[in-house]
Amino acid sequence: MIPSDLLYMVSHEWVRVTDQEALVGITDFAQCQLGDITFIELPSVGDAVEQGGEMGSIESVKAASELNSPVSGTVTEVNAELDGAPEKINQDPYGAGWMIRVRLSVPPQGLLSPEEYKAIAECNDE
Amino acid sequence: MPYIPHTPNEQRRMLDVVGIPDMDALFAEIPKTLRPKSFDLPEGLGEHEVMRHLETLADKNNTRLVGFLGAGFYDHAIPAAVDFLTSRGEFATAYTPYQPEASQGSLQAIFEYQTAVCRLLDMEYANASVYDGGTALYEAMMMAVRHTKRRKIVVDECVNPIYRRMLDCYTSNLHLEMIVVAHREGGSDLKALSAAVDTDTAAIIVQNPNFFGVLEDFTGLFTHARSQGALNIISVYPLMQAVLKTPGAMGADIATAEGQSLGLPLSFGGPYLGMMACAKALIRQMPGRIVGRTTDAQGRTGYVLTLQAREQHIRRQKATSNICSNQALCALRAIVFLCLMGPRGLANTATHCSELAHYAARRLLKLPGAKLLSQRPFANEFALVLPKPAYHVMDRLTRRGFLPGFPLGRYYPGLENVLLIACTEKNTREDIGILKELLGGAL
């Protein structure tokens, strides 16, 4: 499941860019590989994030990993629904499981198209 | 006899496998100047000769001193059952389990220990312990730095100076701003502490009873620090927590303690027990192991190492700390001790020690020129100002078989004449009477 209206990172984050804003989450492939997600650490509203830079971390019953920001800008909203209910990321990674909203400082460069990401996600799936 | 288990033959085979001619070639990377020219090892001794040698050395220790020395470590009585139960082979020989869930007994003991720590300190979560009270305090401070993403720390000078040196040492390359707020006649300067906390402050660190034995209530200070977004960290004396206002009741976010007073003997540097407990919101920042209770597929109770994603073996360099282990045997002593004492036993002991210390203070204040450093309430320890240097007095009394206390001048310039005196249930009123006579003679 790789929505065609999103852009992607090699590290399995997705981003929906609209005008000066971006919504960020992790892909269905990522949540599937992680298994049951138990905890997520996100930046706070007002924090600056940088494309490719660490923006938080995610823990599952299997592993802990860093989250990387696919865009540069300032965090304007954090999905408060995930606080205490990180399983929403498993259930609906592209919807209720979104993580942060960012006001872009510069347009993101070099993100993967759905087709390009599909090749990676499938390759990793072996 | 060489203390190397490999025979020359085995060494030769290993060198051949590696593909080098001899041992010198193996160590060629190490500059010659750094290699010892020889090892000055004496010839071996027979078993009875070794025993005799060690006994002669041991005889140089004086283990029969009547002690009033506290300063963070206290000579409390330890029920014989603590030694008996903890020396059982199942506990005493077990190393940190690398397949932890196979060691249900060890995990259950740690779980019970954590539960007792939470109840004693009135906090939500406790870990399986860290190395000692100072390490626990450092780890608590770093929890606050990570949680608040701030780098300024306000430390009360009334916090154990040894712990403060550990904080300084551990943080010397971490670019933290440490603000030490001076004590006022042995008490915490609550106004100055309050004024030092601002919206850049990660944590405020205090101690109760403080290093001078003075009892403090930090509730107001903690409320103010919280309003600035700082975390409240308090180091306590666990045995005294049975009767004192708890860290939880004061509004602490993290409580730490040196657990030695809970069934661990005094020893020169340890092993001791670092107790740590925190509010639920901080649990993922807490280092060390945490044992959880759960049910298996058949619904039976089982114990697990939980929240391991914080830890070094899962999270590598991003781990909350390099502490992945715990002081299992020391923690076991603490839980056995706490179970034997029970809440009432602990409270009785704490009260008894405090009453003795107040009796001692009354007696010693009759000495000419003696006065208390602080007029504030104390429990089982107090700082007595003498008309002479405390070191001088200590030297005189040690030769008479009495350890009268801890000379504060070592860590607090200006307090060279002050002796910190502690009482435990092992002291008697007779001891105190003799202490008074000996002190009087030395002044």
Coordinates of C-alpha atoms in Angstrom, one line a residue:
Chain A
M1 CA 0.0 0.0 0.0
I2 CA 1.9 3.0 -1.3
P3 CA -0.4 6.0 -1.9
S4 CA 0.4 7.8 -5.2
D5 CA -0.1 11.3 -3.8
L6 CA 2.8 11.2 -1.3
L7 CA 6.6 11.5 -1.5
Y8 CA 8.9 9.2 0.4
M9 CA 12.3 8.8 2.1
V10 CA 14.6 5.8 1.9
S11 CA 14.2 5.5 5.7
H12 CA 10.4 4.9 5.2
E13 CA 8.9 8.3 6.1
W14 CA 6.2 9.7 3.9
V15 CA 5.3 13.4 3.4
R16 CA 2.3 15.1 1.9
V17 CA 3.3 18.6 0.6
T18 CA 0.6 21.2 0.1
D19 CA 1.7 24.7 -0.6
Q20 CA 3.9 25.8 2.3
E21 CA 2.9 22.9 4.5
A22 CA 3.8 19.3 4.9
L23 CA 2.3 16.4 6.8
V24 CA 4.7 13.6 7.9
G25 CA 4.3 10.0 8.9
I26 CA 5.8 6.6 8.4
T27 CA 4.8 4.2 5.7
D28 CA 2.7 1.1 5.9
F29 CA 5.8 -1.0 5.0
A30 CA 7.6 0.6 8.0
Q31 CA 4.9 -0.1 10.5
C32 CA 4.6 -3.6 9.2
Q33 CA 8.3 -4.2 9.6
L34 CA 8.4 -2.7 13.1
G35 CA 5.4 -4.7 14.4
D36 CA 3.4 -3.4 17.4
I37 CA 4.4 0.1 18.0
T38 CA 4.7 0.9 21.7
F39 CA 6.1 4.4 21.9
I40 CA 6.8 7.4 19.8
E41 CA 8.9 10.5 20.6
L42 CA 8.2 13.5 18.4
P43 CA 9.5 17.1 18.3
S44 CA 7.4 19.9 19.9
V45 CA 5.4 22.6 18.2
G46 CA 7.9 25.4 17.4
D47 CA 10.9 23.1 16.9
A48 CA 12.9 23.3 13.7
V49 CA 13.4 20.2 11.7
E50 CA 15.8 19.6 8.8
Q51 CA 15.4 17.4 5.8
G52 CA 17.3 14.2 6.5
G53 CA 17.8 15.1 10.2
E54 CA 16.5 13.2 13.2
M55 CA 13.1 14.4 14.4
G56 CA 12.3 11.8 16.9
S57 CA 12.2 8.1 17.6
I58 CA 9.9 5.2 17.5
E59 CA 9.8 2.0 19.5
S60 CA 8.1 -1.3 18.8
V61 CA 8.1 -4.6 20.5
K62 CA 10.9 -5.5 18.1
A63 CA 13.1 -2.5 17.7
A64 CA 13.8 1.2 18.4
S65 CA 14.6 3.4 15.4
E66 CA 15.2 7.1 14.7
L67 CA 12.6 9.1 12.7
N68 CA 14.0 11.3 10.0
S69 CA 12.3 14.4 8.8
P70 CA 11.6 14.4 5.0
V71 CA 11.4 18.3 5.0
S72 CA 12.9 21.4 6.5
G73 CA 10.9 23.9 8.4
T74 CA 9.1 24.5 11.7
V75 CA 6.7 22.1 13.4
T76 CA 3.3 23.7 13.6
E77 CA 1.3 20.7 15.0
V78 CA 2.0 17.4 16.6
N79 CA -0.5 14.5 16.5
A80 CA -1.6 14.5 20.1
E81 CA -3.8 11.4 19.4
L82 CA -0.7 9.3 19.2
D83 CA 0.2 10.1 22.8
G84 CA -0.9 7.0 24.7
A85 CA -2.2 5.4 21.5
P86 CA 0.8 4.7 19.2
E87 CA -1.0 1.7 17.8
K88 CA -2.8 4.2 15.6
I89 CA 0.4 4.2 13.5
N90 CA 0.0 0.5 12.9
Q91 CA -3.7 0.8 12.2
D92 CA -3.7 3.8 9.8
P93 CA -0.2 4.9 8.9
Y94 CA -1.3 7.3 6.2
G95 CA -4.3 8.7 8.1
A96 CA -4.9 8.8 11.9
G97 CA -1.2 7.8 12.3
W98 CA 0.2 11.0 10.9
M99 CA 2.9 12.5 13.1
I100 CA 3.8 16.1 12.6
R101 CA 2.7 19.1 10.5
V102 CA 5.6 21.3 9.3
R103 CA 5.6 24.8 7.8
L104 CA 8.3 24.5 5.1
S105 CA 11.3 26.8 5.1
V106 CA 12.5 25.5 1.8
P107 CA 10.8 23.1 -0.7
P108 CA 12.1 19.5 -0.1
Q109 CA 14.6 18.1 -2.6
G110 CA 15.3 14.7 -3.8
L111 CA 12.4 12.7 -2.2
L112 CA 11.3 9.5 -3.7
S113 CA 8.3 9.2 -5.9
P114 CA 5.7 6.4 -5.1
E115 CA 7.2 4.3 -7.9
E116 CA 10.8 4.7 -6.6
Y117 CA 9.7 4.0 -3.0
K118 CA 7.8 0.9 -4.2
A119 CA 11.1 -0.6 -5.5
I120 CA 12.8 0.0 -2.1
A121 CA 9.9 -1.3 0.0
E122 CA 9.6 -4.4 -2.1
C123 CA 13.3 -5.0 -2.2
N124 CA 13.5 -4.8 1.6
D125 CA 10.6 -7.1 1.9
E126 CA 12.5 -10.1 0.8
Chain B
M1 CA 53.6 -20.6 38.6
P2 CA 52.3 -18.6 35.7
Y3 CA 48.7 -17.4 36.1
I4 CA 48.0 -18.1 32.4
P5 CA 45.8 -21.1 31.6
H6 CA 47.3 -21.7 28.1
T7 CA 50.2 -24.1 27.7
P8 CA 53.2 -23.0 25.5
N9 CA 51.9 -25.5 23.1
E10 CA 48.5 -23.9 22.9
Q11 CA 50.1 -20.5 22.6
R12 CA 52.2 -21.7 19.7
R13 CA 49.1 -23.0 17.9
M14 CA 47.2 -19.8 18.3
L15 CA 50.2 -17.7 17.1
D16 CA 50.4 -20.0 14.0
V17 CA 46.7 -19.5 13.3
V18 CA 47.1 -15.7 13.5
G19 CA 50.2 -16.0 11.4
I20 CA 52.8 -14.3 13.6
P21 CA 56.2 -15.6 14.9
D22 CA 55.9 -14.9 18.6
M23 CA 54.3 -13.1 21.5
D24 CA 56.4 -9.9 21.0
A25 CA 55.0 -9.6 17.5
L26 CA 51.4 -9.9 18.9
F27 CA 52.1 -6.8 21.1
A28 CA 54.1 -4.9 18.5
E29 CA 51.4 -2.3 18.2
I30 CA 52.1 -1.2 21.8
P31 CA 55.1 1.1 21.9
K32 CA 58.1 -0.5 23.7
T33 CA 58.2 2.4 26.2
L34 CA 54.7 1.5 27.5
R35 CA 55.4 -2.2 28.0
P36 CA 56.6 -3.3 31.4
K37 CA 60.2 -4.5 31.5
S38 CA 59.4 -7.1 34.0
F39 CA 56.7 -8.1 36.5
D40 CA 57.7 -7.9 40.1
L41 CA 55.7 -10.9 41.3
P42 CA 56.9 -12.8 44.4
E43 CA 57.2 -16.6 44.5
G44 CA 54.0 -18.5 45.4
L45 CA 53.1 -19.3 49.0
G46 CA 51.5 -22.3 50.5
E47 CA 47.8 -22.2 51.6
H48 CA 48.6 -21.8 55.3
E49 CA 51.3 -19.2 54.5
V50 CA 48.8 -17.2 52.5
M51 CA 46.2 -17.3 55.3
R52 CA 48.8 -16.2 57.8
H53 CA 49.9 -13.3 55.6
L54 CA 46.3 -12.2 55.0
E55 CA 45.4 -12.4 58.7
T56 CA 48.4 -10.3 59.6
L57 CA 47.3 -7.7 57.1
A58 CA 43.7 -7.9 58.3
D59 CA 44.8 -7.4 61.9
K60 CA 46.0 -3.9 60.9
N61 CA 42.4 -2.9 60.5
N62 CA 40.5 -1.7 63.5
T63 CA 37.0 -3.1 63.1
R64 CA 36.0 -2.5 66.7
L65 CA 35.7 1.3 66.7
V66 CA 32.6 2.7 68.3
G67 CA 31.3 4.7 65.4
F68 CA 29.4 7.9 65.0
L69 CA 30.4 8.3 61.4
G70 CA 27.6 8.7 58.9
A71 CA 27.8 11.3 56.1
G72 CA 25.8 9.2 53.6
F73 CA 26.6 5.7 54.8
Y74 CA 25.3 4.3 58.1
D75 CA 26.2 1.4 60.3
H76 CA 22.7 -0.1 60.8
A77 CA 22.1 -3.5 62.2
I78 CA 21.6 -6.3 59.6
P79 CA 19.4 -9.2 60.6
A80 CA 21.3 -12.5 60.1
A81 CA 18.5 -13.7 57.7
V82 CA 19.7 -11.2 55.1
D83 CA 23.1 -12.8 54.9
F84 CA 21.6 -16.3 55.0
L85 CA 19.0 -15.8 52.2
T86 CA 21.1 -13.7 49.9
S87 CA 24.0 -16.2 50.1
R88 CA 21.9 -19.0 48.8
G89 CA 23.7 -20.3 45.7
E90 CA 20.7 -19.6 43.4
F91 CA 21.1 -15.9 44.1
A92 CA 24.8 -15.4 45.1
T93 CA 26.3 -17.1 42.1
A94 CA 23.9 -15.8 39.4
Y95 CA 25.4 -13.3 37.0
T96 CA 23.3 -10.9 35.1
P97 CA 21.0 -13.2 33.1
Y98 CA 21.5 -12.8 29.3
Q99 CA 18.4 -14.8 28.7
P100 CA 16.6 -13.0 31.5
E101 CA 13.2 -14.6 31.2
A102 CA 14.8 -18.0 31.9
S103 CA 15.6 -16.6 35.4
Q104 CA 12.2 -16.1 36.8
G105 CA 13.4 -16.1 40.4
S106 CA 15.9 -13.3 39.9
L107 CA 13.3 -11.3 38.0
Q108 CA 10.7 -11.8 40.7
A109 CA 13.1 -10.7 43.4
I110 CA 13.9 -7.5 41.3
F111 CA 10.2 -6.9 40.7
E112 CA 9.5 -7.1 44.5
Y113 CA 12.5 -4.8 45.1
Q114 CA 11.1 -2.2 42.6
T115 CA 7.7 -2.4 44.2
A116 CA 9.2 -1.8 47.7
V117 CA 11.2 1.2 46.4
C118 CA 8.1 2.8 44.9
R119 CA 6.2 2.4 48.1
L120 CA 9.1 3.6 50.3
L121 CA 9.8 6.7 48.2
D122 CA 6.1 7.2 47.2
M123 CA 6.9 7.3 43.5
E124 CA 5.3 5.7 40.5
Y125 CA 8.1 3.6 38.9
A126 CA 11.5 2.3 40.1
N127 CA 14.2 0.6 38.1
A128 CA 16.2 -2.5 39.1
S129 CA 18.9 -0.3 40.7
V130 CA 22.2 1.2 39.4
Y131 CA 25.7 1.2 40.9
D132 CA 25.4 3.6 43.9
G133 CA 23.7 6.7 45.2
G134 CA 26.0 9.0 43.3
T135 CA 25.6 7.3 40.0
A136 CA 21.8 7.3 40.5
L137 CA 21.9 11.1 41.1
Y138 CA 24.0 11.6 37.9
E139 CA 21.6 9.4 35.9
A140 CA 18.6 11.4 37.3
M141 CA 20.2 14.6 36.2
M142 CA 20.8 13.3 32.7
M143 CA 17.2 12.1 32.5
A144 CA 16.2 15.8 33.2
V145 CA 18.6 17.1 30.6
R146 CA 17.2 14.7 27.9
H147 CA 13.6 15.3 29.0
T148 CA 13.6 19.1 29.1
K149 CA 16.3 19.6 26.4
R150 CA 17.8 22.2 28.7
R151 CA 21.4 22.3 30.0
K152 CA 21.3 24.3 33.2
I153 CA 21.3 22.4 36.6
V154 CA 20.7 24.0 40.0
V155 CA 22.4 22.0 42.8
D156 CA 22.0 22.6 46.5
E157 CA 25.4 22.7 48.3
C158 CA 23.7 20.6 51.0
V159 CA 23.7 17.7 48.6
N160 CA 26.4 15.1 49.6
P161 CA 29.7 16.6 48.4
I162 CA 30.9 13.3 47.1
Y163 CA 27.9 13.0 44.9
R164 CA 28.5 16.6 43.7
R165 CA 32.0 15.7 42.8
M166 CA 30.7 12.7 40.8
L167 CA 28.3 15.0 39.0
D168 CA 31.2 17.4 38.2
C169 CA 33.4 14.6 37.0
Y170 CA 30.8 12.9 34.8
T171 CA 29.7 16.2 33.2
S172 CA 33.1 17.8 32.8
N173 CA 32.8 17.4 29.0
L174 CA 29.1 17.6 28.6
H175 CA 28.8 21.4 28.5
L176 CA 26.2 21.6 31.2
E177 CA 25.9 24.7 33.3
M178 CA 26.1 23.7 37.0
I179 CA 24.9 26.3 39.5
V180 CA 25.7 25.5 43.1
V181 CA 23.6 27.3 45.7
A182 CA 25.5 27.8 48.9
H183 CA 24.1 26.4 52.2
R184 CA 23.1 28.8 55.0
E185 CA 24.4 27.5 58.3
G186 CA 23.9 23.9 57.3
G187 CA 20.4 24.5 55.8
S188 CA 19.2 24.8 52.3
D189 CA 18.8 28.4 51.1
L190 CA 15.3 27.9 49.7
K191 CA 15.0 31.5 48.5
A192 CA 18.3 31.4 46.6
L193 CA 17.5 28.0 45.2
S194 CA 14.1 29.3 44.0
A195 CA 15.7 32.4 42.5
A196 CA 18.3 30.3 40.7
V197 CA 15.6 28.3 38.8
D198 CA 14.4 29.8 35.5
T199 CA 13.0 28.6 32.2
D200 CA 16.5 27.4 31.1
T201 CA 16.8 25.1 34.1
A202 CA 16.6 21.3 33.4
A203 CA 16.6 20.3 37.0
I204 CA 16.9 21.3 40.6
I205 CA 18.9 18.8 42.8
V206 CA 18.4 18.7 46.5
Q207 CA 18.8 16.1 49.4
N208 CA 16.7 15.2 52.4
P209 CA 17.9 14.9 55.1
N210 CA 20.6 17.1 53.7
F211 CA 24.3 16.4 54.1
F212 CA 24.4 18.2 57.5
G213 CA 21.5 16.0 58.7
V214 CA 19.0 18.8 58.5
L215 CA 15.4 17.9 57.5
E216 CA 13.9 20.0 54.7
D217 CA 10.5 20.2 53.1
F218 CA 11.0 21.1 49.4
T219 CA 7.3 21.1 48.4
G220 CA 7.2 24.9 47.8
L221 CA 10.5 24.9 45.9
F222 CA 9.4 22.0 43.8
T223 CA 6.1 23.7 42.9
H224 CA 8.1 26.8 41.8
A225 CA 10.6 24.7 39.8
R226 CA 7.8 22.9 38.1
S227 CA 6.2 26.2 37.1
Q228 CA 9.5 27.0 35.3
G229 CA 9.4 23.6 33.5
A230 CA 12.3 22.2 35.5
L231 CA 12.3 18.7 36.9
N232 CA 12.7 18.1 40.7
I233 CA 15.3 15.6 41.8
I234 CA 15.8 14.6 45.4
S235 CA 18.3 12.3 46.9
V236 CA 17.2 10.7 50.2
Y237 CA 18.3 8.4 53.0
P238 CA 16.0 5.4 52.4
L239 CA 15.8 4.0 55.9
M240 CA 14.7 7.4 57.2
Q241 CA 11.9 7.6 54.5
A242 CA 9.9 5.4 56.8
V243 CA 9.1 8.5 59.0
L244 CA 10.0 11.5 56.8
K245 CA 7.9 13.3 54.2
T246 CA 8.4 11.3 51.0
P247 CA 9.8 12.5 47.7
G248 CA 6.4 11.7 46.2
A249 CA 4.6 13.8 48.8
M250 CA 6.9 16.7 48.1
G251 CA 6.2 16.6 44.4
A252 CA 9.6 15.2 43.2
D253 CA 9.9 14.0 39.6
I254 CA 12.8 11.7 40.3
A255 CA 14.0 10.3 43.6
T256 CA 17.3 8.7 44.1
A257 CA 19.0 7.1 47.1
E258 CA 22.1 5.3 48.3
G259 CA 20.5 2.0 49.4
Q260 CA 23.3 1.0 51.7
S261 CA 21.2 1.6 54.8
L262 CA 18.8 -1.2 53.8
G263 CA 20.8 -4.3 54.8
L264 CA 24.2 -3.6 53.2
P265 CA 27.3 -3.6 55.3
L266 CA 29.7 -0.6 55.3
S267 CA 32.6 -1.3 53.1
F268 CA 35.4 0.8 51.5
G269 CA 33.7 2.0 48.4
G270 CA 31.0 -0.6 47.9
P271 CA 29.5 -2.6 46.4
Y272 CA 26.6 -0.3 47.2
L273 CA 23.1 0.2 45.7
G274 CA 21.8 3.1 43.6
M275 CA 18.1 3.4 44.0
M276 CA 16.1 5.3 41.3
A277 CA 12.4 6.0 41.1
C278 CA 10.5 8.5 38.9
A279 CA 7.1 9.7 37.7
K280 CA 5.4 7.7 35.0
A281 CA 5.9 10.4 32.3
L282 CA 9.7 9.9 32.7
I283 CA 9.9 6.1 32.6
R284 CA 11.4 6.0 29.1
Q285 CA 14.2 8.3 30.2
M286 CA 15.1 6.1 33.2
P287 CA 18.3 4.1 32.6
G288 CA 18.9 0.6 33.7
R289 CA 16.8 -2.5 33.8
I290 CA 13.1 -2.5 34.6
V291 CA 11.4 -5.8 35.5
G292 CA 7.7 -6.0 34.6
R293 CA 5.0 -8.6 35.5
T294 CA 2.9 -10.1 32.8
T295 CA 1.1 -13.3 31.9
D296 CA 2.3 -16.0 29.5
A297 CA 0.2 -17.6 26.7
Q298 CA -1.4 -19.9 29.2
G299 CA -2.3 -17.0 31.5
R300 CA 0.3 -17.8 34.1
T301 CA 2.2 -15.0 35.9
G302 CA 5.6 -14.3 34.5
Y303 CA 8.3 -11.7 34.9
V304 CA 10.1 -9.9 32.0
L305 CA 12.7 -7.3 31.4
T306 CA 10.4 -4.5 30.0
L307 CA 10.9 -1.4 28.0
Q308 CA 14.3 -2.7 26.8
A309 CA 14.2 -0.5 23.7
R310 CA 15.7 2.3 26.0
E311 CA 18.7 0.1 26.7
Q312 CA 22.2 -0.2 25.2
H313 CA 21.9 -3.7 23.8
I314 CA 18.8 -2.7 21.7
R315 CA 19.4 1.0 21.0
R316 CA 23.1 1.0 20.8
Q317 CA 24.6 4.5 21.0
K318 CA 21.2 6.1 21.3
A319 CA 20.5 4.3 24.5
T320 CA 19.3 6.4 27.6
S321 CA 22.5 5.3 29.4
N322 CA 25.3 2.8 29.3
I323 CA 23.8 1.1 32.3
C324 CA 22.2 -2.1 31.2
S325 CA 22.8 -4.0 34.4
N326 CA 21.9 -3.7 38.0
Q327 CA 23.2 -4.4 41.5
A328 CA 21.1 -7.6 41.7
L329 CA 22.7 -9.0 44.8
C330 CA 22.7 -5.7 46.7
A331 CA 19.1 -5.0 45.6
L332 CA 18.2 -8.5 46.9
R333 CA 19.7 -7.6 50.3
A334 CA 17.6 -4.5 50.3
I335 CA 14.3 -6.3 49.5
V336 CA 15.1 -9.1 52.1
F337 CA 15.9 -6.4 54.7
L338 CA 12.7 -4.4 53.9
C339 CA 10.6 -7.5 54.1
L340 CA 12.1 -8.6 57.4
M341 CA 11.7 -5.1 58.9
G342 CA 8.2 -4.3 57.5
P343 CA 6.8 -0.7 57.6
R344 CA 6.6 -0.7 61.4
G345 CA 10.0 -2.1 62.0
L346 CA 11.5 0.5 59.6
A347 CA 9.7 3.3 61.3
N348 CA 10.7 2.1 64.7
T349 CA 14.3 1.9 63.7
A350 CA 14.2 5.4 62.1
T351 CA 12.6 6.8 65.2
H352 CA 15.0 5.1 67.6
C353 CA 18.0 6.4 65.6
S354 CA 16.6 9.9 65.7
E355 CA 15.9 9.8 69.4
L356 CA 19.4 8.7 70.1
A357 CA 20.9 11.5 68.0
H358 CA 18.8 14.0 69.8
Y359 CA 19.9 12.6 73.1
A360 CA 23.5 12.8 71.9
A361 CA 23.1 16.4 70.8
R362 CA 21.7 17.4 74.2
R363 CA 24.6 15.7 76.0
L364 CA 27.3 17.1 73.7
L365 CA 25.9 20.6 73.8
K366 CA 26.9 20.7 77.5
L367 CA 30.6 20.7 76.4
P368 CA 32.1 24.2 76.7
G369 CA 32.1 26.1 73.4
A370 CA 30.0 23.4 71.6
K371 CA 26.9 24.5 69.6
L372 CA 24.8 23.2 66.7
L373 CA 25.6 24.4 63.2
S374 CA 21.9 24.6 62.4
Q375 CA 18.9 25.3 64.6
R376 CA 16.6 23.5 62.1
P377 CA 15.1 20.0 62.7
F378 CA 17.3 16.9 62.2
A379 CA 16.8 13.2 62.4
N380 CA 19.7 10.9 63.2
E381 CA 22.6 13.2 62.3
F382 CA 23.6 16.7 63.3
A383 CA 26.6 19.0 62.8
L384 CA 28.3 20.1 66.0
V385 CA 30.5 23.2 66.0
L386 CA 33.5 22.7 68.3
P387 CA 36.0 25.2 69.7
K388 CA 38.8 23.2 68.0
P389 CA 39.5 21.7 64.5
A390 CA 37.4 18.6 64.1
Y391 CA 40.3 16.7 62.5
H392 CA 42.3 17.2 65.7
V393 CA 39.5 15.8 67.8
M394 CA 39.0 12.9 65.5
D395 CA 42.7 11.9 65.6
R396 CA 42.6 12.0 69.4
L397 CA 39.4 9.9 69.7
T398 CA 40.2 7.4 67.1
R399 CA 43.3 6.3 69.1
R400 CA 40.8 5.7 72.0
G401 CA 38.6 3.4 69.9
F402 CA 36.0 6.0 69.1
L403 CA 35.2 7.4 65.6
P404 CA 33.4 10.6 66.7
G405 CA 32.0 11.6 63.2
F406 CA 32.9 13.2 59.9
P407 CA 35.0 16.5 59.9
L408 CA 33.1 18.8 57.5
G409 CA 36.2 21.0 56.7
R410 CA 37.3 18.4 54.2
Y411 CA 34.5 19.5 51.8
Y412 CA 33.2 22.8 53.3
P413 CA 35.9 25.5 53.7
G414 CA 35.1 27.5 56.8
L415 CA 33.6 24.5 58.7
E416 CA 36.9 23.1 59.9
N417 CA 35.6 23.1 63.4
V418 CA 32.5 21.2 62.6
L419 CA 31.9 17.5 63.2
L420 CA 29.0 15.7 61.6
I421 CA 27.7 13.1 64.1
A422 CA 25.4 10.2 63.3
C423 CA 23.6 7.7 65.5
T424 CA 22.2 4.3 64.6
E425 CA 20.4 1.7 66.6
K426 CA 23.9 0.1 67.1
N427 CA 24.9 3.0 69.3
T428 CA 24.0 3.0 73.0
R429 CA 23.4 5.8 75.5
E430 CA 26.6 4.5 77.3
D431 CA 28.5 5.0 74.0
I432 CA 27.2 8.6 73.9
G433 CA 28.2 9.2 77.5
I434 CA 31.8 8.0 76.8
L435 CA 31.9 10.1 73.6
K436 CA 31.0 13.1 75.6
E437 CA 33.7 12.5 78.1
L438 CA 36.4 11.8 75.4
L439 CA 35.3 14.9 73.4
G440 CA 35.5 17.0 76.6
G441 CA 39.0 15.7 77.2
A442 CA 40.1 16.5 73.6
L443 CA 38.9 20.1 73.6

